[in-house]
Short mmCIF file of C-alpha atoms in Angstrom, two decimals:
data_model
loop_
_atom_site.label_atom_id
_atom_site.label_comp_id
_atom_site.label_asym_id
_atom_site.label_seq_id
_atom_site.Cartn_x
_atom_site.Cartn_y
_atom_site.Cartn_z
CA UNK T 1 -0.82 1.77 -23.87
CA UNK T 2 -3.85 4.01 -24.33
CA UNK T 3 -6.14 5.74 -21.85
CA UNK T 4 -9.39 4.49 -23.37
CA UNK T 5 -8.48 0.86 -22.62
CA UNK T 6 -6.57 1.64 -19.41
CA UNK T 7 -9.65 3.23 -17.81
CA UNK T 8 -12.21 0.46 -17.44
CA UNK T 9 -15.29 0.41 -15.21
CA UNK T 10 -15.64 -3.37 -15.51
CA UNK T 11 -15.70 -5.09 -12.14
CA UNK T 12 -13.58 -8.02 -11.09
CA UNK T 13 -15.81 -11.09 -11.19
CA UNK T 14 -18.79 -9.21 -12.64
CA UNK T 15 -17.48 -8.39 -16.10
CA UNK T 16 -20.86 -8.82 -17.78
CA UNK T 17 -22.76 -6.59 -15.38
CA UNK T 18 -23.94 -3.27 -16.80
CA UNK T 19 -22.18 -0.03 -15.90
CA UNK T 20 -24.13 2.63 -14.04
CA UNK T 21 -25.10 5.77 -15.88
CA UNK T 22 -23.08 8.90 -15.20
CA UNK T 23 -26.13 10.64 -13.67
CA UNK T 24 -26.39 8.05 -10.88
CA UNK T 25 -25.47 9.17 -7.34
CA UNK T 26 -22.06 7.53 -7.55
CA UNK T 27 -19.80 6.58 -10.43
CA UNK T 28 -18.36 3.06 -10.55
CA UNK T 29 -15.05 4.39 -9.22
CA UNK T 30 -16.71 6.24 -6.34
CA UNK T 31 -18.34 2.91 -5.48
CA UNK T 32 -14.85 1.42 -5.26
CA UNK T 33 -13.87 4.10 -2.74
CA UNK T 34 -17.01 3.52 -0.66
CA UNK T 35 -16.59 -0.28 -0.64
CA UNK T 36 -13.10 0.15 0.71
CA UNK T 37 -13.81 2.77 3.35
CA UNK T 38 -16.67 0.73 4.84
CA UNK T 39 -14.72 -2.55 4.84
CA UNK T 40 -13.31 -4.43 7.83
CA UNK T 41 -9.74 -4.71 6.43
CA UNK T 42 -9.67 -0.94 6.00
CA UNK T 43 -11.00 -0.25 9.51
CA UNK T 44 -8.35 -2.53 10.97
CA UNK T 45 -5.69 -0.15 9.67
CA UNK T 46 -6.51 2.17 12.58
CA UNK T 47 -4.66 -0.25 14.86
CA UNK T 48 -1.69 -0.90 12.61
CA UNK T 49 1.56 1.01 13.06
CA UNK T 50 2.58 3.56 10.45
CA UNK T 51 5.88 4.66 12.02
CA UNK T 52 5.41 5.46 15.70
CA UNK T 53 4.03 3.13 18.41
CA UNK T 54 0.27 2.97 19.05
CA UNK T 55 -1.48 4.17 21.07
CA UNK T 56 0.12 7.13 22.83
CA UNK T 57 -0.68 10.30 24.72
CA UNK T 58 0.17 12.33 21.63
CA UNK T 59 -1.71 11.55 18.43
CA UNK T 60 0.42 10.18 15.62
CA UNK T 61 -0.56 8.67 12.31
CA UNK T 62 -1.59 5.07 11.98
CA UNK T 63 -2.09 3.14 8.74
CA UNK T 64 -5.71 4.30 8.48
CA UNK T 65 -5.08 8.04 8.88
CA UNK T 66 -2.09 7.74 6.56
CA UNK T 67 -4.24 6.03 3.91
CA UNK T 68 -6.96 8.68 4.18
CA UNK T 69 -4.42 11.46 3.73
CA UNK T 70 -2.77 9.68 0.80
CA UNK T 71 -6.24 9.30 -0.78
CA UNK T 72 -6.85 13.02 -0.36
CA UNK T 73 -3.53 13.91 -1.98
CA UNK T 74 -4.09 11.31 -4.71
CA UNK T 75 -7.48 12.75 -5.59
CA UNK T 76 -5.90 16.19 -6.00
CA UNK T 77 -3.15 14.78 -8.22
CA UNK T 78 -5.70 13.09 -10.45
CA UNK T 79 -7.92 16.14 -10.66
CA UNK T 80 -5.02 18.43 -11.51
CA UNK T 81 -3.87 16.08 -14.27
CA UNK T 82 -7.40 15.93 -15.72
CA UNK T 83 -7.68 19.73 -15.65
CA UNK T 84 -4.38 20.05 -17.50
CA UNK T 85 -5.51 17.57 -20.15
CA UNK T 86 -8.90 19.25 -20.46
CA UNK T 87 -7.23 22.62 -20.97
CA UNK T 88 -5.05 21.15 -23.69
CA UNK T 89 -7.81 19.01 -25.25
CA UNK T 90 -11.26 20.58 -24.60
CA UNK T 91 -13.13 17.63 -26.19
CA UNK T 92 -11.24 14.93 -24.31
CA UNK T 93 -14.37 13.71 -22.48
CA UNK T 94 -15.85 12.55 -25.75
CA UNK T 95 -12.76 10.54 -26.66
CA UNK T 96 -11.90 9.22 -23.17
CA UNK T 97 -15.13 9.25 -21.08
CA UNK T 98 -13.54 8.05 -17.83
CA UNK T 99 -10.60 10.44 -17.82
CA UNK T 100 -12.63 12.80 -15.62
CA UNK T 101 -12.80 9.97 -13.04
CA UNK T 102 -9.03 9.74 -12.54
CA UNK T 103 -9.20 11.58 -9.20
CA UNK T 104 -11.75 9.06 -7.90
CA UNK T 105 -9.77 6.09 -9.23
CA UNK T 106 -6.56 7.23 -7.58
CA UNK T 107 -8.22 8.04 -4.25
CA UNK T 108 -9.71 4.53 -4.17
CA UNK T 109 -6.37 2.95 -5.01
CA UNK T 110 -4.69 5.06 -2.31
CA UNK T 111 -7.18 3.80 0.28
CA UNK T 112 -6.20 0.23 -0.50
CA UNK T 113 -2.46 0.62 -1.11
CA UNK T 114 -1.55 -0.40 2.46
CA UNK T 115 -4.40 -2.86 2.98
CA UNK T 116 -2.04 -5.84 2.85
CA UNK T 117 0.56 -4.50 5.29
CA UNK T 118 0.85 -6.61 8.45
CA UNK T 119 1.02 -5.29 12.00
CA UNK T 120 4.09 -3.38 13.28
CA UNK T 121 4.96 -1.57 10.06
CA UNK T 122 7.67 -2.89 7.79
CA UNK T 123 9.12 -5.03 10.59
CA UNK T 124 5.99 -7.18 10.24
CA UNK T 125 6.88 -7.87 6.60
CA UNK T 126 10.47 -8.61 7.58
CA UNK T 127 9.35 -10.96 10.36
CA UNK T 128 7.23 -13.03 7.96
CA UNK T 129 10.04 -13.24 5.43
CA UNK T 130 12.67 -14.14 8.01
CA UNK T 131 10.52 -16.96 9.40
CA UNK T 132 11.16 -18.75 6.10
CA UNK T 133 14.72 -17.57 5.42
CA UNK T 134 16.18 -17.95 8.92
CA UNK T 135 13.59 -19.61 11.14
CA UNK T 136 11.44 -22.69 11.42
CA UNK T 137 9.90 -21.98 8.02
CA UNK T 138 13.08 -23.24 6.31
CA UNK T 139 11.66 -26.73 6.85
CA UNK T 140 9.01 -26.12 4.19
CA UNK T 141 11.33 -25.24 1.32
CA UNK T 142 11.15 -28.72 -0.23
CA UNK T 143 7.34 -28.72 -0.05
CA UNK T 144 6.79 -25.75 -2.37
CA UNK T 145 7.96 -24.68 -5.84
CA UNK T 146 10.74 -22.15 -6.30
CA UNK T 147 8.15 -19.58 -7.41
CA UNK T 148 6.13 -20.16 -4.24
CA UNK T 149 9.26 -20.07 -2.10
CA UNK T 150 10.12 -16.64 -3.52
CA UNK T 151 6.70 -15.44 -2.28
CA UNK T 152 7.25 -16.74 1.22
CA UNK T 153 10.81 -15.50 1.64
CA UNK T 154 9.97 -11.99 0.38
CA UNK T 155 6.58 -11.21 1.90
CA UNK T 156 5.24 -8.08 0.21
CA UNK T 157 2.37 -5.98 1.56
CA UNK T 158 1.56 -4.61 -1.90
CA UNK T 159 1.02 -8.12 -3.27
CA UNK T 160 -1.00 -9.00 -0.19
CA UNK T 161 -3.34 -6.07 -0.88
CA UNK T 162 -4.19 -7.46 -4.32
CA UNK T 163 -4.88 -10.85 -2.74
CA UNK T 164 -7.19 -9.36 -0.10
CA UNK T 165 -9.15 -7.52 -2.79
CA UNK T 166 -9.58 -10.49 -5.15
CA UNK T 167 -9.26 -13.77 -3.22
CA UNK T 168 -12.43 -15.84 -2.59
CA UNK T 169 -12.17 -16.20 1.20
CA UNK T 170 -14.52 -18.73 2.82
CA UNK T 171 -17.98 -17.34 3.48
CA UNK T 172 -17.14 -14.05 1.78
CA UNK T 173 -18.12 -12.82 -1.69
CA UNK T 174 -16.32 -15.25 -4.04
CA UNK T 175 -15.40 -12.25 -6.20
CA UNK T 176 -13.58 -10.48 -3.36
CA UNK T 177 -14.24 -6.75 -3.22
CA UNK T 178 -15.32 -6.77 -6.89
CA UNK T 179 -13.48 -3.51 -7.57
CA UNK T 180 -13.04 -2.13 -11.06
CA UNK T 181 -10.12 -3.46 -13.06
CA UNK T 182 -8.51 -0.02 -13.17
CA UNK T 183 -8.66 0.52 -9.40
CA UNK T 184 -7.02 -2.88 -8.90
CA UNK T 185 -4.25 -2.21 -11.43
CA UNK T 186 -3.52 1.21 -9.92
CA UNK T 187 -2.19 -0.30 -6.66
CA UNK T 188 0.32 -2.71 -8.22
CA UNK T 189 3.60 -0.78 -8.12
CA UNK T 190 5.78 -3.62 -9.37
CA UNK T 191 3.69 -5.75 -11.77
CA UNK T 192 5.61 -9.00 -11.69
CA UNK T 193 5.78 -12.13 -9.55
CA UNK T 194 8.17 -12.59 -6.63
CA UNK T 195 10.50 -14.87 -8.56
CA UNK T 196 11.04 -12.05 -11.07
CA UNK T 197 10.95 -9.12 -8.65
CA UNK T 198 13.96 -10.39 -6.73
CA UNK T 199 16.00 -11.64 -9.66
CA UNK T 200 18.16 -8.53 -9.84
CA UNK T 201 20.45 -10.07 -12.45
CA UNK T 202 17.78 -9.69 -15.13
CA UNK T 203 16.23 -6.29 -14.46
CA UNK T 204 15.93 -3.32 -12.14
CA UNK T 205 13.06 -4.35 -9.88
CA UNK T 206 13.61 -4.97 -6.18
CA UNK T 207 10.00 -5.76 -5.23
CA UNK T 208 7.02 -7.46 -6.81
CA UNK T 209 3.29 -6.90 -7.12
CA UNK T 210 1.47 -10.21 -6.89
CA UNK T 211 1.92 -13.57 -5.20
CA UNK T 212 2.23 -16.77 -7.22
CA UNK T 213 -1.36 -17.53 -6.17
CA UNK T 214 -2.57 -14.32 -7.88
CA UNK T 215 -0.56 -14.63 -11.10
CA UNK T 216 -3.67 -15.52 -13.10
CA UNK T 217 -5.57 -12.64 -11.48
CA UNK T 218 -3.08 -10.02 -12.60
CA UNK T 219 -2.67 -11.54 -16.05
CA UNK T 220 -6.42 -11.17 -16.54
CA UNK T 221 -6.28 -7.53 -15.36
CA UNK T 222 -3.34 -6.82 -17.66
CA UNK T 223 -5.12 -8.30 -20.67
CA UNK T 224 -8.31 -6.35 -20.00
CA UNK T 225 -6.49 -3.02 -19.64
CA UNK T 226 -3.89 -3.53 -22.35
CA UNK T 227 -0.85 -3.47 -20.06
CA UNK T 228 2.26 -4.25 -22.05
CA UNK T 229 4.97 -6.78 -21.28
CA UNK T 230 8.04 -5.29 -19.64
CA UNK T 231 10.93 -5.35 -22.16
CA UNK T 232 13.39 -5.78 -19.28
CA UNK T 233 11.34 -8.61 -17.78
CA UNK T 234 9.08 -10.42 -20.27
CA UNK T 235 7.50 -12.36 -17.39
CA UNK T 236 6.22 -9.07 -15.92
CA UNK T 237 4.33 -6.03 -17.13
CA UNK T 238 4.75 -2.30 -17.46
CA UNK T 239 2.95 -0.60 -14.59
CA UNK T 240 -0.43 1.02 -15.12
CA UNK T 241 0.21 4.78 -15.59
CA UNK T 242 -1.98 5.71 -12.62
CA UNK T 243 0.42 3.82 -10.35
CA UNK T 244 2.78 6.77 -10.74
CA UNK T 245 0.20 9.10 -9.19
CA UNK T 246 -0.66 6.68 -6.37
CA UNK T 247 3.06 6.28 -5.65
CA UNK T 248 3.55 10.06 -5.69
CA UNK T 249 0.67 10.59 -3.24
CA UNK T 250 2.22 8.06 -0.85
CA UNK T 251 5.72 9.54 -1.25
CA UNK T 252 4.47 13.09 -0.63
CA UNK T 253 2.62 12.11 2.54
CA UNK T 254 5.29 10.09 4.27
CA UNK T 255 8.08 12.51 3.37
CA UNK T 256 6.21 15.46 4.85
CA UNK T 257 3.85 14.13 7.51
CA UNK T 258 6.43 12.01 9.34
CA UNK T 259 8.18 15.31 10.14
CA UNK T 260 4.97 16.66 11.66
CA UNK T 261 4.61 13.57 13.87
CA UNK T 262 8.27 13.84 14.88
CA UNK T 263 7.66 17.42 15.98
CA UNK T 264 4.61 16.41 18.04
CA UNK T 265 6.73 13.78 19.78
CA UNK T 266 9.58 16.25 20.33
CA UNK T 267 11.99 14.20 18.25
CA UNK T 268 12.58 17.22 16.01
CA UNK T 269 12.46 20.85 17.11
CA UNK T 270 10.25 23.38 15.35
CA UNK T 271 13.27 25.08 13.83
CA UNK T 272 14.54 21.79 12.41
CA UNK T 273 11.17 21.13 10.75
CA UNK T 274 10.99 24.66 9.37
CA UNK T 275 14.51 24.37 7.92
CA UNK T 276 13.48 21.14 6.18
CA UNK T 277 10.09 22.24 4.81
CA UNK T 278 10.44 25.94 4.06
CA UNK T 279 12.68 25.38 0.98
CA UNK T 280 9.89 23.28 -0.55
CA UNK T 281 7.10 25.80 -0.09
CA UNK T 282 7.94 28.44 -2.68
CA UNK T 283 5.77 31.13 -1.08
CA UNK T 284 7.31 34.58 -0.57
CA UNK T 285 4.62 35.58 1.92
CA UNK T 286 4.97 32.46 4.04
CA UNK T 287 7.60 33.93 6.36
CA UNK T 288 5.27 36.65 7.61
CA UNK T 289 2.39 34.19 8.00
CA UNK T 290 4.57 31.88 10.08
CA UNK T 291 5.72 34.76 12.29
CA UNK T 292 2.09 35.70 12.94
CA UNK T 293 1.39 32.29 14.52
CA UNK T 294 2.40 31.92 18.15
CA UNK T 295 1.58 28.20 18.29
CA UNK T 296 4.44 26.13 16.85
CA UNK T 297 2.14 23.24 16.03
CA UNK T 298 0.11 25.56 13.83
CA UNK T 299 3.28 26.73 12.12
CA UNK T 300 4.24 23.14 11.34
CA UNK T 301 0.72 22.49 10.00
CA UNK T 302 1.01 25.49 7.70
CA UNK T 303 4.42 24.38 6.44
CA UNK T 304 3.08 20.86 5.88
CA UNK T 305 0.08 22.14 3.89
CA UNK T 306 2.20 24.45 1.73
CA UNK T 307 4.83 21.79 1.04
CA UNK T 308 2.21 19.20 0.08
CA UNK T 309 0.46 21.67 -2.19
CA UNK T 310 3.59 22.55 -4.13
CA UNK T 311 4.62 18.89 -4.47
CA UNK T 312 1.14 17.90 -5.70
CA UNK T 313 1.17 20.67 -8.30
CA UNK T 314 4.65 19.84 -9.55
CA UNK T 315 4.03 16.07 -9.70
CA UNK T 316 0.81 16.57 -11.69
CA UNK T 317 2.73 18.76 -14.14
CA UNK T 318 5.47 16.14 -14.55
CA UNK T 319 2.84 13.44 -15.13
CA UNK T 320 1.20 15.61 -17.79
CA UNK T 321 4.45 16.58 -19.50
CA UNK T 322 5.88 13.05 -19.48
CA UNK T 323 2.57 11.37 -20.30
CA UNK T 324 3.70 9.85 -23.60
CA UNK T 325 6.80 8.33 -22.02
CA UNK T 326 4.67 6.90 -19.22
CA UNK T 327 2.17 5.40 -21.65
CA UNK T 328 5.05 3.96 -23.68
CA UNK T 329 6.67 2.49 -20.56
CA UNK T 330 9.93 4.38 -21.04
CA UNK T 331 9.60 6.59 -17.95
CA UNK T 332 11.64 4.69 -15.38
CA UNK T 333 11.54 6.64 -12.12
CA UNK T 334 9.06 7.96 -9.54
CA UNK T 335 7.46 11.34 -10.32
CA UNK T 336 9.11 12.81 -7.22
CA UNK T 337 12.54 12.04 -8.69
CA UNK T 338 11.68 14.05 -11.81
CA UNK T 339 10.92 17.32 -10.01
CA UNK T 340 13.20 20.38 -10.13
CA UNK T 341 16.72 19.67 -8.93
CA UNK T 342 16.49 21.84 -5.81
CA UNK T 343 13.30 20.05 -4.75
CA UNK T 344 14.80 16.61 -5.28
CA UNK T 345 17.89 17.60 -3.31
CA UNK T 346 15.80 18.94 -0.42
CA UNK T 347 13.75 15.74 -0.36
CA UNK T 348 17.01 13.79 -0.08
CA UNK T 349 17.94 15.91 2.94
CA UNK T 350 14.53 15.20 4.49
CA UNK T 351 14.93 11.48 3.85
CA UNK T 352 18.40 11.44 5.39
CA UNK T 353 17.18 13.20 8.55
CA UNK T 354 14.13 10.94 8.71
CA UNK T 355 16.27 7.80 8.60
CA UNK T 356 18.68 9.06 11.26
CA UNK T 357 16.31 10.81 13.65
CA UNK T 358 12.83 9.35 13.06
CA UNK T 359 12.98 5.79 11.73
CA UNK T 360 15.78 4.95 14.14
CA UNK T 361 14.25 6.73 17.14
CA UNK T 362 14.27 4.45 20.23
CA UNK T 363 10.48 4.08 20.39
CA UNK T 364 10.31 3.13 16.70
CA UNK T 365 13.11 0.59 16.96
CA UNK T 366 11.61 -0.93 20.10
CA UNK T 367 8.24 -1.61 18.51
CA UNK T 368 9.96 -3.02 15.42
CA UNK T 369 11.92 -5.47 17.56
CA UNK T 370 8.87 -6.42 19.62
CA UNK T 371 6.75 -6.79 16.50
CA UNK T 372 9.39 -8.96 14.89
CA UNK T 373 9.35 -11.33 17.86
CA UNK T 374 5.55 -11.42 18.11
CA UNK T 375 4.93 -12.13 14.41
CA UNK T 376 7.63 -14.80 14.28
CA UNK T 377 6.23 -16.53 17.37
CA UNK T 378 2.69 -16.60 15.94
CA UNK T 379 3.93 -18.20 12.72
CA UNK T 380 5.93 -20.78 14.70
CA UNK T 381 2.71 -21.87 16.41
CA UNK T 382 0.10 -21.69 13.66
CA UNK T 383 1.90 -22.88 10.51
CA UNK T 384 3.12 -26.26 11.84
CA UNK T 385 -0.23 -26.87 13.53
CA UNK T 386 -2.17 -26.17 10.34
CA UNK T 387 0.11 -28.27 8.10
CA UNK T 388 0.35 -31.38 10.28
CA UNK T 389 -1.54 -34.40 8.97
CA UNK T 390 -1.79 -35.96 12.42
CA UNK T 391 -2.64 -33.10 14.72
CA UNK T 392 -2.21 -33.24 18.48
CA UNK T 393 -4.92 -31.91 20.76
CA UNK T 394 -2.93 -28.68 21.11
CA UNK T 395 -2.59 -28.39 17.32
CA UNK T 396 -6.33 -28.80 16.89
CA UNK T 397 -7.00 -26.06 19.41
CA UNK T 398 -4.60 -23.72 17.62
CA UNK T 399 -6.25 -24.43 14.27
CA UNK T 400 -9.65 -23.77 15.84
CA UNK T 401 -8.46 -20.23 16.64
CA UNK T 402 -8.07 -19.46 12.94
CA UNK T 403 -11.32 -17.93 11.65
CA UNK T 404 -13.16 -20.07 9.11
CA UNK T 405 -12.72 -17.48 6.35
CA UNK T 406 -8.98 -18.20 6.25
CA UNK T 407 -9.20 -21.99 6.01
CA UNK T 408 -8.50 -23.81 2.76
CA UNK T 409 -9.66 -27.18 1.45
CA UNK T 410 -6.42 -27.56 -0.51
CA UNK T 411 -3.88 -30.22 0.50
CA UNK T 412 -0.97 -28.23 -0.95
CA UNK T 413 1.57 -26.93 1.56
CA UNK T 414 1.78 -23.53 -0.15
CA UNK T 415 -1.99 -23.01 0.03
CA UNK T 416 -2.06 -23.95 3.70
CA UNK T 417 0.86 -21.66 4.53
CA UNK T 418 -0.79 -18.88 2.52
CA UNK T 419 -3.98 -19.38 4.57
CA UNK T 420 -2.09 -18.88 7.84
CA UNK T 421 -0.33 -15.82 6.43
CA UNK T 422 -3.73 -14.39 5.48
CA UNK T 423 -4.77 -14.75 9.11
CA UNK T 424 -1.60 -13.43 10.72
CA UNK T 425 -0.94 -10.57 8.30
CA UNK T 426 -4.47 -9.24 8.83
CA UNK T 427 -4.00 -8.85 12.60
CA UNK T 428 -3.78 -5.44 14.21
CA UNK T 429 -0.86 -4.63 16.49
CA UNK T 430 -3.07 -4.94 19.57
CA UNK T 431 -4.65 -8.24 18.55
CA UNK T 432 -1.30 -9.80 17.58
CA UNK T 433 0.25 -8.91 20.96
CA UNK T 434 -2.82 -10.10 22.86
CA UNK T 435 -2.93 -13.43 20.99
CA UNK T 436 0.82 -13.90 21.45
CA UNK T 437 0.48 -13.44 25.20
CA UNK T 438 -2.38 -15.90 25.43
CA UNK T 439 -0.89 -18.74 23.40
CA UNK T 440 2.44 -18.31 25.21
CA UNK T 441 0.72 -18.37 28.61
CA UNK T 442 1.87 -14.85 29.51
CA UNK T 443 -1.74 -13.82 30.09
CA UNK T 444 -4.83 -15.93 30.60
CA UNK T 445 -8.04 -15.33 28.67
CA UNK T 446 -11.02 -14.38 30.83
CA UNK T 447 -14.74 -14.95 30.24
CA UNK T 448 -15.53 -11.23 30.48
#
């Protein structure tokens, strides 16, 4: 693969439209960022769980604040990589005009990387999948193809993000968000379909990047950008190189910032956080700076900033040094796994503590269980109602609650199920709980 083809300012659905001149107020990739940050799906992330329950007396990260921070880190990663290339190849801008835009491309991709995640964190994904593997959804297995069934039984937020960005929803722009091809490709971590992503007998992948309904979409993106077929999975593709930087930005943020939230919530003590982060910081003067701060929250913030800075610098260097392997598709691990041994080992310690003390904290587990029940109950009501040929009065009322943008004119069961999943997966935590209570009769809607 080569950078000149990989970095394209062509827009999805508007391929023949001219590209703005560099002296305009915003580049094409900055326009991608702005389209995302002003969009409704992005704003809804403020009421979607990242890890800890929302809302609370103590501020913790939600999907929106997480995405903004990942975008900030991603922009730095991209800019550092460009600076390293520019230092090595002073005339690179003449050969690869858009290389200087990598920071903007990655920040836009980071904004959208969680756009397809349902309410209640990863338990929302699990709830959707289990509806088809263990619940009422099993009844629809004979009404869809095996490729479509793989989609439904392994709901994937990453694939859902690509659908949100490109699908022609009713009444909306038929070209979706019309983002640039490169920004779209940069979010697809596992560029294959569900049927391939979960066939572990043939290759290493455990997830996938696009639903069966978006197979043609990604194939078009891959052709435009010159993405190569995956030798281990000819039905899939090698990931776009910028995916590595988007992935690194996400990994850096959740590894470090979840510790900060855990300290705010008194799940971890200050000393525990310091012991976890200080080995990553690599600053001889940091000890005296920490001792000069009386406020423990400020100490944690300083540790967080220093740890993120060192990880960003090291990941950008790995990306630069392993660039040819990445372009050739022979680099087979996240950038974070290729850092110095002592850093990788410390990150493993952080992950182990996070799993034991944070991700299994009572408040986190409680919202996961509640979210699982809520999402499953909504699917049990809306999917049968939408698929029935002869609808009862109650079915018709349920269908009327689905916004027009999510309806489909297709008679295919998969398309109808996908339409309901578009509706349910886009809900915020608060809206999903409120709707669940109303349709179950737990609370009664008022006219206020």
